[in-house]
PDB file of C-alpha atoms in Angstrom:
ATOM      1  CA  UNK A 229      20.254  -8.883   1.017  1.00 37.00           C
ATOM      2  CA  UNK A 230      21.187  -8.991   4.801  1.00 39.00           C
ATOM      3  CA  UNK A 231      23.292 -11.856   5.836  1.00 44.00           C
ATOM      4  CA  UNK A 232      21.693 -13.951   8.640  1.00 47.00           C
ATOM      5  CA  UNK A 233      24.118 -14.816  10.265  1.00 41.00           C
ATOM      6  CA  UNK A 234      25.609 -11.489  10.828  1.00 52.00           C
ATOM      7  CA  UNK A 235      23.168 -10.837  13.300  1.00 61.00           C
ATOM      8  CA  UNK A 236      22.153  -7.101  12.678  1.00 80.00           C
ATOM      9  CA  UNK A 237      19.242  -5.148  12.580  1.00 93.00           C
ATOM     10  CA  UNK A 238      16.876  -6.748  10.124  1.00 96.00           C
ATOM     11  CA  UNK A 239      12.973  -5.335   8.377  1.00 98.00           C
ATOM     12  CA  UNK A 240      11.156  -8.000   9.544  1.00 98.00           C
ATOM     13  CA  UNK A 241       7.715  -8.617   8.426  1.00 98.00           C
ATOM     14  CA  UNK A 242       5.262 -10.579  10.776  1.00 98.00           C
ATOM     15  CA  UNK A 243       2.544 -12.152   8.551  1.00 98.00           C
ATOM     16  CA  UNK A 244      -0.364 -12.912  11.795  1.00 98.00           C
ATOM     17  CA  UNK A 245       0.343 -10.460  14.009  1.00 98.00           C
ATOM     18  CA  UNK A 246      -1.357 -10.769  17.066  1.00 97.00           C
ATOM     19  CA  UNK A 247      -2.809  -8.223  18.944  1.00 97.00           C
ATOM     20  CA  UNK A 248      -3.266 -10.538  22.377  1.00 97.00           C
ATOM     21  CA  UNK A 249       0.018 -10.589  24.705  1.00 97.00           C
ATOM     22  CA  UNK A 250      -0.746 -13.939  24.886  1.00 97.00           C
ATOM     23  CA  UNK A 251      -0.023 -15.498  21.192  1.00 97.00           C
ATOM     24  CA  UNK A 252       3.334 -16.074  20.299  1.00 97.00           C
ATOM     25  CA  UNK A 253       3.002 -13.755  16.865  1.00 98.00           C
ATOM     26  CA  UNK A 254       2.619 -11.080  19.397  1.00 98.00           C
ATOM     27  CA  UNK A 255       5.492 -12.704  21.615  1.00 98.00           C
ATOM     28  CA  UNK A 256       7.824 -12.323  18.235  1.00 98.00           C
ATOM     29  CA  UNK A 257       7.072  -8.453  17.321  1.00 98.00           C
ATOM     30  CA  UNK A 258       8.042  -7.810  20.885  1.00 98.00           C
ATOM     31  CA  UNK A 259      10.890  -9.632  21.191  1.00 98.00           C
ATOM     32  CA  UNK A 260      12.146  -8.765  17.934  1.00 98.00           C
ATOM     33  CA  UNK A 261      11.686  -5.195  18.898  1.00 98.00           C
ATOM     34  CA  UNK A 262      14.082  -5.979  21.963  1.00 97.00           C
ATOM     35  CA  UNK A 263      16.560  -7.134  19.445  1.00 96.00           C
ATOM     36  CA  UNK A 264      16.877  -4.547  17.801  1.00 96.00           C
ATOM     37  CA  UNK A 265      14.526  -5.143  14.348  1.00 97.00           C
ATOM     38  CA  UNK A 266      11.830  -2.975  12.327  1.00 97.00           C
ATOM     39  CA  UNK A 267       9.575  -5.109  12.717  1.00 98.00           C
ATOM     40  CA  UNK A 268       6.265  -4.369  10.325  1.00 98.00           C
ATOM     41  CA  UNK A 269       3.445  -6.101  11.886  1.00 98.00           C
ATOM     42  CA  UNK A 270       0.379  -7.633   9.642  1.00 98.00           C
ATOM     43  CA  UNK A 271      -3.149  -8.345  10.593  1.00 97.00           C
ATOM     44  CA  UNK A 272      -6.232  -7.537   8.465  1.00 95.00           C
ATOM     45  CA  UNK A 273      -8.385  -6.274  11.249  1.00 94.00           C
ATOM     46  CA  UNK A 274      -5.577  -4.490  14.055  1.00 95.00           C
ATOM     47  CA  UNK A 275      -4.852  -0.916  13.064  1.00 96.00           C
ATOM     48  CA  UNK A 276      -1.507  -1.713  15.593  1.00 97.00           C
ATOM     49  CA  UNK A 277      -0.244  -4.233  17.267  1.00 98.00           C
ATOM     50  CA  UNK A 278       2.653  -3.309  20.177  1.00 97.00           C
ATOM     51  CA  UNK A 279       2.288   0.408  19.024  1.00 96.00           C
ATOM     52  CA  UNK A 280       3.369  -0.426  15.962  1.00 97.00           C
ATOM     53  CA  UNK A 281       1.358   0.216  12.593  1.00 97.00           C
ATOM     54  CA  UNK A 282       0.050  -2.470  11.060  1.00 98.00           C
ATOM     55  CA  UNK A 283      -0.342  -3.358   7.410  1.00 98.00           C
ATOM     56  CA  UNK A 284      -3.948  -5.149   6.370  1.00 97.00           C
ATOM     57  CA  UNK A 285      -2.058  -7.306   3.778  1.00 97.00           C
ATOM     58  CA  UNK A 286       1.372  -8.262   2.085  1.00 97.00           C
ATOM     59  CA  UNK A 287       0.415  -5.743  -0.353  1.00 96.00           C
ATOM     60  CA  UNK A 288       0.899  -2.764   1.842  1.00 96.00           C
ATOM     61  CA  UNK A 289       4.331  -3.221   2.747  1.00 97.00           C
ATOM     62  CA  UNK A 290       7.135  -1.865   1.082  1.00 93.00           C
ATOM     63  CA  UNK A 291      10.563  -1.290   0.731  1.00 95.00           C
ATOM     64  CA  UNK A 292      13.042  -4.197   1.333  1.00 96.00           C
ATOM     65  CA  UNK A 293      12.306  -7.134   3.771  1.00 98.00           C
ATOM     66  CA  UNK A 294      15.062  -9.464   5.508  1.00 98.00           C
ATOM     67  CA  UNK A 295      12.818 -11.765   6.799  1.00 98.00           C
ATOM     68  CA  UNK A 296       8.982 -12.954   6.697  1.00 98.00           C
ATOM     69  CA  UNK A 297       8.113 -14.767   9.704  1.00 98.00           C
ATOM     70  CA  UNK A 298       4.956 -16.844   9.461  1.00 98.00           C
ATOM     71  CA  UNK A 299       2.444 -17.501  12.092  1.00 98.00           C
ATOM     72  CA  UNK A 300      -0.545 -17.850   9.844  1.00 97.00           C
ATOM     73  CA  UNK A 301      -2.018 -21.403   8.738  1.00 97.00           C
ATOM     74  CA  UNK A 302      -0.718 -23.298   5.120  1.00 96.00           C
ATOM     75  CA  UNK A 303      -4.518 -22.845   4.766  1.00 96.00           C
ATOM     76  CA  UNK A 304      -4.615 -19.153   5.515  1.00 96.00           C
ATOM     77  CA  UNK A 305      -1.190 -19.320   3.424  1.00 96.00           C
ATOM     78  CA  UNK A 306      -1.787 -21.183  -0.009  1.00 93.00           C
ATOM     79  CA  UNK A 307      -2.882 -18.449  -1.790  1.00 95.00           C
ATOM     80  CA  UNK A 308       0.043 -15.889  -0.539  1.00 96.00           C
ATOM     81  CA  UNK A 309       2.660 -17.164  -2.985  1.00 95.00           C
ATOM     82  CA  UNK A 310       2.306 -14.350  -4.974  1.00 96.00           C
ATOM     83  CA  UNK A 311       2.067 -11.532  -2.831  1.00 97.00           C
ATOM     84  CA  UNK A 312       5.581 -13.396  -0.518  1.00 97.00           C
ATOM     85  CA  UNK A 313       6.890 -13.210  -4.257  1.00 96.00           C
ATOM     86  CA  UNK A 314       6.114  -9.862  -4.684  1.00 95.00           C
ATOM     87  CA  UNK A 315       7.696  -9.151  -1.254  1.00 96.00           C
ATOM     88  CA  UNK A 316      10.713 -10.520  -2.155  1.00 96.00           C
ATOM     89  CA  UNK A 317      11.874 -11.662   1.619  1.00 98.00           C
ATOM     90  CA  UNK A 318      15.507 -12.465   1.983  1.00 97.00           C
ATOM     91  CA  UNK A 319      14.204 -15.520   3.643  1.00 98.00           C
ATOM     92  CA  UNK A 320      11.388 -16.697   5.417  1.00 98.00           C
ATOM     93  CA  UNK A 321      10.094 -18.838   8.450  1.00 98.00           C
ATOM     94  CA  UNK A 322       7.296 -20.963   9.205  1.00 98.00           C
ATOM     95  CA  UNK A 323       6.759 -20.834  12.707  1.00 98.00           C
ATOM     96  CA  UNK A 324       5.858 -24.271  14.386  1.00 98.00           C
ATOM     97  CA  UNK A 325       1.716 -24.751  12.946  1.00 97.00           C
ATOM     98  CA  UNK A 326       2.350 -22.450   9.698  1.00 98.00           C
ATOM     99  CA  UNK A 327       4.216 -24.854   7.838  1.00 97.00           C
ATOM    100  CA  UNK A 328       3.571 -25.327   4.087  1.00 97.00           C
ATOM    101  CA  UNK A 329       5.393 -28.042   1.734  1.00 97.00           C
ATOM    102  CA  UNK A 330       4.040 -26.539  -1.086  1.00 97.00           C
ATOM    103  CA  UNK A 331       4.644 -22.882  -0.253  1.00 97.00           C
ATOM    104  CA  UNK A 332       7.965 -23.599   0.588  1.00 97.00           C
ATOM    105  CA  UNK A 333       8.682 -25.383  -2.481  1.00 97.00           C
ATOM    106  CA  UNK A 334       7.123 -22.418  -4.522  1.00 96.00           C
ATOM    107  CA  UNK A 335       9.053 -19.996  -2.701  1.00 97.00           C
ATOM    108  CA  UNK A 336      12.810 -22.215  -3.190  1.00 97.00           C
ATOM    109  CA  UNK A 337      11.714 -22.105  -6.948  1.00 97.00           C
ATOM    110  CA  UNK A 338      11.858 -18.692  -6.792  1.00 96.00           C
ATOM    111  CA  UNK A 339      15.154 -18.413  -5.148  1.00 97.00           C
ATOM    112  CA  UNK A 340      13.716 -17.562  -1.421  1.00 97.00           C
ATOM    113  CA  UNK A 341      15.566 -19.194   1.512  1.00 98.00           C
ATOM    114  CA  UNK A 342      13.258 -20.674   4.047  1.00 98.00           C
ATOM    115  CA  UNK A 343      13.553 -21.824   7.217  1.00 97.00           C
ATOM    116  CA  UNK A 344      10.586 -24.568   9.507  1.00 98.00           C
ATOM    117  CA  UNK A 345      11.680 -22.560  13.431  1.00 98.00           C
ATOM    118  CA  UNK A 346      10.377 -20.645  15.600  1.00 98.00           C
ATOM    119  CA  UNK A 347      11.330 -17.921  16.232  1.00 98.00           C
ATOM    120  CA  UNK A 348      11.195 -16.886  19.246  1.00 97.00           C
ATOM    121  CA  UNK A 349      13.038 -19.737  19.850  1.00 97.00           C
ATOM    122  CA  UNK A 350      15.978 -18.344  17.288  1.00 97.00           C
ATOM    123  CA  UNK A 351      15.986 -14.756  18.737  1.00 97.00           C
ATOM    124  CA  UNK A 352      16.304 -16.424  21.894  1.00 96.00           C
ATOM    125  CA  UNK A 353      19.201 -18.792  21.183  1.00 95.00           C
ATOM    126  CA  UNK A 354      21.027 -16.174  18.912  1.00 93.00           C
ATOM    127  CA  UNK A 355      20.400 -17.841  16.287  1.00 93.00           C
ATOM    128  CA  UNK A 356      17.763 -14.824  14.273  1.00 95.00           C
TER     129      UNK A 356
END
């Protein structure tokens, strides 16, 4: 597993990937492309997003995976446990509006660091 805090180039997996400029998911793939990061966008309906292929689902990534970042609602998340699981992210973030209690508790039980940020806010601060 990468160490955070060593800040090097990191998979990064960006669950709500926005196609619009506007929304910060889309803000984070580019920024974390600035940075440095694979970044592996996913949105069930945008082929790309930034140029970048995007997977449909969880499902269709593969390979290892420092960090999730989550811009997708604890609605639109309860019923990801499994598939984050499956993923097996080094850690991952709920972006300010995609927190979920009981996510995150799932995910601690199964020994997956997470983190309430933002982050474009860590990326920004050095902090990724």
């Amino acid at each position: 597993m990468t160490d955070h805090l060593a800040h090097g180039k990191q998979r990064v997996v960006v669950l709500g990937a926005s196609p619009k400029p506007d929304r910060y998911s889309n803000r984070a793939v580019r920024l974390l492309l600035q940075h440095g990061h694979d970044v592996v966008p996913v949105h069930p309906g945008s082929p790309t997003i930034e140029g970048l292929p995007a997977a449909a689902g969880l499902e269709q990534v593969d390979g290892v995976v420092d960090t999730l970042t989550v811009y997708v609602s604890a609605a639109k998340s309860a019923s990801l446990g499994p598939a984050i699981v499956g993923l097996a992210p080094g850690r991952v973030i709920f972006n300010p509006g995609a927190e979920n209690a009981e996510l995150q508790n799932a995910l601690e039980r199964e020994g997956i660091a997470v983190v309430n940020a933002c982050t474009l806010m860590m990326l920004n601060t050095d902090q990724f």
